[in-house]
Amino acid sequence: MIVDVLAIAAHPDDIEMTCAGTVLSLIEKGRTVAGVDLTQGELGTRGTPQIRLQEAAEGARLMKLSARENMGFRDGFFRNDEEHQMALIPIIRHYRPKIVLTNTPDDRHPDHGRAAQLVVEACFYAGLRQIKTVDKDGQPQEAHRPDFIYHFIQDRSLRPDFVVDISTYWDQKIAAIKAYKSQFFNPDSNEPQSYISGEPFMKFLEARTREHGHMIGAEFGEGFVTKRMLGVQDLFALV
């Protein structure tokens, strides 16, 4: 399956929190998007890996992803090393995206920064023809390197390099986030409180998205950072 955009995140629900609106806007414009979660989030305070996989499937449905899969890396203990890179390279070569969206290199959760580095290096090595991999049917894969990697902003207050207007998709983004009933604010839950389970965190997510939207004169926006300088061919294409 070849897609235009591949979102790769450390944990189930990372994609929903950070770039669901962008994903929905891309799909409405005719682009194809798939998602990859590196871990099952098994170290989370609430829920179970099985519940989170079910919630991720519902999130994928609400975001209209073409596909979503889970790498099964150890939550909290995966590494940016040869073993993990060689597991991720076949996935990148399978989907052959032009754009990869992934975690930011600097964030509150150590997994996010480590995931960012893993994805960046795996994307580079996926373009080296001397690294040999096979697909799920055992057939040799062709090398492929995405054109762009954009890092979505999550917990830390980082200044984005660009912002996507998601005002039209705010309600759908919230619905995708709320697919994770075990993780986010749920007054009917008897599970222990966590960093993201209280109502104030949901208000923070809204405030962050409004802040990014405000930067570009929109109601809601999702911000991204990139290490590569972006170019434009038409100044009037900028908003």
Short mmCIF file of C-alpha atoms in Angstrom, two decimals:
data_model
loop_
_atom_site.label_atom_id
_atom_site.label_comp_id
_atom_site.label_asym_id
_atom_site.label_seq_id
_atom_site.Cartn_x
_atom_site.Cartn_y
_atom_site.Cartn_z
CA MET A 1 0.00 0.00 0.00
CA ILE A 2 1.45 3.34 -1.07
CA VAL A 3 0.26 6.45 0.77
CA ASP A 4 1.00 10.15 0.48
CA VAL A 5 1.55 10.68 4.21
CA LEU A 6 2.61 8.35 7.02
CA ALA A 7 2.11 9.44 10.62
CA ILE A 8 4.45 7.59 13.00
CA ALA A 9 4.05 8.15 16.74
CA ALA A 10 5.43 6.72 19.97
CA HIS A 11 2.06 5.92 21.54
CA PRO A 12 -1.53 5.28 20.52
CA ASP A 13 -3.36 8.64 20.86
CA ASP A 14 -0.28 10.76 19.97
CA ILE A 15 -1.52 11.17 16.40
CA GLU A 16 -5.02 12.12 17.52
CA MET A 17 -3.78 14.73 20.01
CA THR A 18 -1.34 16.42 17.66
CA CYS A 19 -2.26 16.11 14.00
CA ALA A 20 -5.72 14.58 13.60
CA GLY A 21 -7.03 17.80 12.07
CA THR A 22 -4.17 17.91 9.59
CA VAL A 23 -4.77 14.26 8.68
CA LEU A 24 -8.48 14.89 8.12
CA SER A 25 -7.76 17.95 5.98
CA LEU A 26 -5.31 15.99 3.82
CA ILE A 27 -7.77 13.16 3.29
CA GLU A 28 -10.55 15.57 2.32
CA LYS A 29 -8.19 16.97 -0.32
CA GLY A 30 -7.76 13.49 -1.78
CA ARG A 31 -4.51 12.49 -0.09
CA THR A 32 -3.99 9.07 1.48
CA VAL A 33 -2.72 8.78 5.05
CA ALA A 34 -1.71 5.77 7.17
CA GLY A 35 -0.66 5.59 10.81
CA VAL A 36 1.95 3.63 12.74
CA ASP A 37 2.12 3.46 16.54
CA LEU A 38 5.51 2.33 17.82
CA THR A 39 4.25 1.00 21.18
CA GLN A 40 0.99 -0.14 22.74
CA GLY A 41 1.36 2.39 25.56
CA GLU A 42 1.50 -0.42 28.09
CA LEU A 43 3.18 1.74 30.74
CA GLY A 44 0.23 4.13 30.82
CA THR A 45 -1.46 4.70 34.18
CA ARG A 46 -4.88 3.81 32.81
CA GLY A 47 -6.27 1.19 30.47
CA THR A 48 -4.56 -1.90 29.06
CA PRO A 49 -2.68 -2.60 25.82
CA GLN A 50 -5.72 -4.49 24.52
CA ILE A 51 -8.06 -1.58 25.27
CA ARG A 52 -5.68 0.91 23.71
CA LEU A 53 -5.44 -1.15 20.52
CA GLN A 54 -9.25 -1.10 20.28
CA GLU A 55 -9.27 2.64 20.90
CA ALA A 56 -6.57 3.15 18.25
CA ALA A 57 -8.72 1.27 15.74
CA GLU A 58 -11.63 3.58 16.51
CA GLY A 59 -9.35 6.61 16.26
CA ALA A 60 -8.17 5.38 12.86
CA ARG A 61 -11.77 5.02 11.70
CA LEU A 62 -12.65 8.53 12.82
CA MET A 63 -9.56 9.99 11.16
CA LYS A 64 -10.31 7.96 8.00
CA LEU A 65 -6.83 6.44 7.85
CA SER A 66 -6.12 4.04 5.00
CA ALA A 67 -4.32 1.74 7.46
CA ARG A 68 -2.96 1.70 11.00
CA GLU A 69 -0.57 -0.72 12.59
CA ASN A 70 1.36 -1.14 15.81
CA MET A 71 5.06 -2.03 15.92
CA GLY A 72 4.86 -3.56 19.40
CA PHE A 73 8.04 -1.86 20.62
CA ARG A 74 8.47 -1.76 24.40
CA ASP A 75 6.84 1.33 25.84
CA GLY A 76 9.49 3.36 27.65
CA PHE A 77 12.33 1.08 26.63
CA PHE A 78 12.53 1.08 22.84
CA ARG A 79 15.75 2.51 21.49
CA ASN A 80 17.05 4.29 18.42
CA ASP A 81 19.35 1.45 17.47
CA GLU A 82 19.93 -0.94 14.59
CA GLU A 83 17.33 -3.44 15.79
CA HIS A 84 14.52 -0.90 15.91
CA GLN A 85 15.61 0.89 12.74
CA MET A 86 15.65 -2.40 10.83
CA ALA A 87 12.13 -3.13 12.09
CA LEU A 88 10.84 0.26 10.97
CA ILE A 89 12.58 0.51 7.58
CA PRO A 90 10.37 -2.18 5.95
CA ILE A 91 7.29 -0.27 7.11
CA ILE A 92 8.53 2.95 5.50
CA ARG A 93 9.38 1.07 2.30
CA HIS A 94 5.97 -0.61 2.33
CA TYR A 95 3.99 2.65 2.53
CA ARG A 96 6.50 4.75 0.51
CA PRO A 97 5.18 8.11 1.80
CA LYS A 98 6.24 11.49 0.44
CA ILE A 99 5.71 13.04 3.88
CA VAL A 100 6.22 11.60 7.38
CA LEU A 101 4.65 13.19 10.45
CA THR A 102 6.19 12.22 13.78
CA ASN A 103 6.91 13.24 17.36
CA THR A 104 8.93 16.32 18.21
CA PRO A 105 12.61 15.90 19.16
CA ASP A 106 12.04 17.84 22.41
CA ASP A 107 9.09 16.99 24.63
CA ARG A 108 8.02 16.10 28.17
CA HIS A 109 7.86 12.34 27.56
CA PRO A 110 11.29 10.80 26.81
CA ASP A 111 9.68 8.40 24.34
CA HIS A 112 8.66 11.30 22.10
CA GLY A 113 12.16 12.63 21.52
CA ARG A 114 13.56 9.11 21.12
CA ALA A 115 10.80 8.25 18.63
CA ALA A 116 11.62 11.38 16.64
CA GLN A 117 15.27 10.39 16.31
CA LEU A 118 14.38 6.79 15.47
CA VAL A 119 12.00 7.88 12.73
CA VAL A 120 14.41 10.43 11.26
CA GLU A 121 17.25 7.92 11.03
CA ALA A 122 15.04 5.06 9.81
CA CYS A 123 13.68 7.32 7.05
CA PHE A 124 17.22 8.15 5.95
CA TYR A 125 18.43 4.55 6.00
CA ALA A 126 15.28 3.40 4.18
CA GLY A 127 16.66 5.27 1.18
CA LEU A 128 19.92 3.31 1.09
CA ARG A 129 19.74 0.53 -1.49
CA GLN A 130 22.50 -1.47 0.20
CA ILE A 131 20.26 -2.02 3.23
CA LYS A 132 18.28 -5.08 2.24
CA THR A 133 14.76 -5.73 3.53
CA VAL A 134 11.82 -7.89 2.50
CA ASP A 135 8.08 -7.32 2.69
CA LYS A 136 5.56 -9.44 4.60
CA ASP A 137 5.52 -11.94 1.73
CA GLY A 138 9.30 -12.28 1.76
CA GLN A 139 9.79 -10.26 -1.42
CA PRO A 140 12.73 -7.80 -1.68
CA GLN A 141 11.82 -4.17 -1.13
CA GLU A 142 13.02 -1.16 -3.08
CA ALA A 143 14.74 1.65 -1.23
CA HIS A 144 12.58 4.67 -0.44
CA ARG A 145 13.24 7.91 1.41
CA PRO A 146 10.39 10.33 2.25
CA ASP A 147 10.81 13.85 0.90
CA PHE A 148 9.85 15.61 4.13
CA ILE A 149 9.65 14.88 7.86
CA TYR A 150 7.50 17.21 9.95
CA HIS A 151 7.40 17.01 13.75
CA PHE A 152 4.07 17.70 15.44
CA ILE A 153 4.12 19.77 18.63
CA GLN A 154 2.78 17.99 21.69
CA ASP A 155 3.33 18.97 25.34
CA ARG A 156 6.19 21.49 25.25
CA SER A 157 5.41 25.01 24.13
CA LEU A 158 7.51 25.21 20.96
CA ARG A 159 7.26 27.87 18.29
CA PRO A 160 6.02 26.16 15.14
CA ASP A 161 7.73 26.59 11.80
CA PHE A 162 4.32 26.37 10.15
CA VAL A 163 0.70 25.91 11.21
CA VAL A 164 -2.11 24.04 9.48
CA ASP A 165 -5.58 25.60 9.72
CA ILE A 166 -7.84 22.87 11.13
CA SER A 167 -10.81 25.06 12.09
CA THR A 168 -13.17 22.97 9.93
CA TYR A 169 -11.97 19.75 11.56
CA TRP A 170 -11.90 20.67 15.26
CA ASP A 171 -14.99 18.68 16.22
CA GLN A 172 -13.71 15.62 14.35
CA LYS A 173 -10.32 15.95 16.05
CA ILE A 174 -11.97 16.02 19.48
CA ALA A 175 -14.07 12.98 18.58
CA ALA A 176 -10.91 11.08 17.60
CA ILE A 177 -9.23 12.03 20.89
CA LYS A 178 -12.27 10.94 22.87
CA ALA A 179 -12.07 7.52 21.23
CA TYR A 180 -9.48 6.87 23.96
CA LYS A 181 -12.01 6.65 26.76
CA SER A 182 -9.48 4.92 29.01
CA GLN A 183 -6.99 7.77 28.73
CA PHE A 184 -8.72 11.13 28.69
CA PHE A 185 -11.28 12.89 30.86
CA ASN A 186 -14.10 10.50 31.66
CA PRO A 187 -16.21 11.32 34.74
CA ASP A 188 -17.48 7.72 34.82
CA SER A 189 -13.98 6.20 35.13
CA ASN A 190 -12.80 4.75 38.44
CA GLU A 191 -9.19 4.42 37.32
CA PRO A 192 -6.33 6.42 38.89
CA GLN A 193 -5.81 9.96 37.69
CA SER A 194 -2.98 10.59 35.23
CA TYR A 195 -1.31 13.57 33.62
CA ILE A 196 -3.77 13.52 30.71
CA SER A 197 -6.95 12.19 32.34
CA GLY A 198 -8.27 15.36 33.95
CA GLU A 199 -10.56 17.96 32.43
CA PRO A 200 -7.81 20.63 32.64
CA PHE A 201 -5.72 18.67 30.13
CA MET A 202 -8.54 18.74 27.59
CA LYS A 203 -8.77 22.49 28.12
CA PHE A 204 -5.02 22.71 27.55
CA LEU A 205 -5.34 20.86 24.24
CA GLU A 206 -8.01 23.28 23.12
CA ALA A 207 -5.98 26.28 24.27
CA ARG A 208 -2.88 25.05 22.44
CA THR A 209 -4.82 24.47 19.24
CA ARG A 210 -6.47 27.88 19.52
CA GLU A 211 -3.06 29.49 20.13
CA HIS A 212 -1.60 27.92 17.00
CA GLY A 213 -4.68 28.91 15.03
CA HIS A 214 -4.38 32.47 16.30
CA MET A 215 -0.86 32.65 14.88
CA ILE A 216 -2.27 32.36 11.35
CA GLY A 217 -5.58 34.15 11.84
CA ALA A 218 -7.60 30.94 12.19
CA GLU A 219 -9.74 29.62 15.02
CA PHE A 220 -7.86 26.33 15.39
CA GLY A 221 -4.46 25.23 14.12
CA GLU A 222 -1.90 22.45 14.48
CA GLY A 223 1.75 23.48 14.61
CA PHE A 224 4.76 21.63 13.25
CA VAL A 225 8.52 22.06 13.38
CA THR A 226 10.99 20.97 10.73
CA LYS A 227 14.76 20.83 10.41
CA ARG A 228 14.62 21.36 6.65
CA MET A 229 14.10 24.83 5.20
CA LEU A 230 10.80 25.03 3.35
CA GLY A 231 10.48 26.82 0.05
CA VAL A 232 7.50 28.27 -1.85
CA GLN A 233 6.94 29.04 -5.50
CA ASP A 234 4.08 31.47 -4.96
CA LEU A 235 3.95 34.09 -2.19
CA PHE A 236 0.18 34.24 -2.62
CA ALA A 237 -0.05 30.59 -1.58
CA LEU A 238 0.98 31.61 1.94
CA VAL A 239 -1.77 32.48 4.44
#
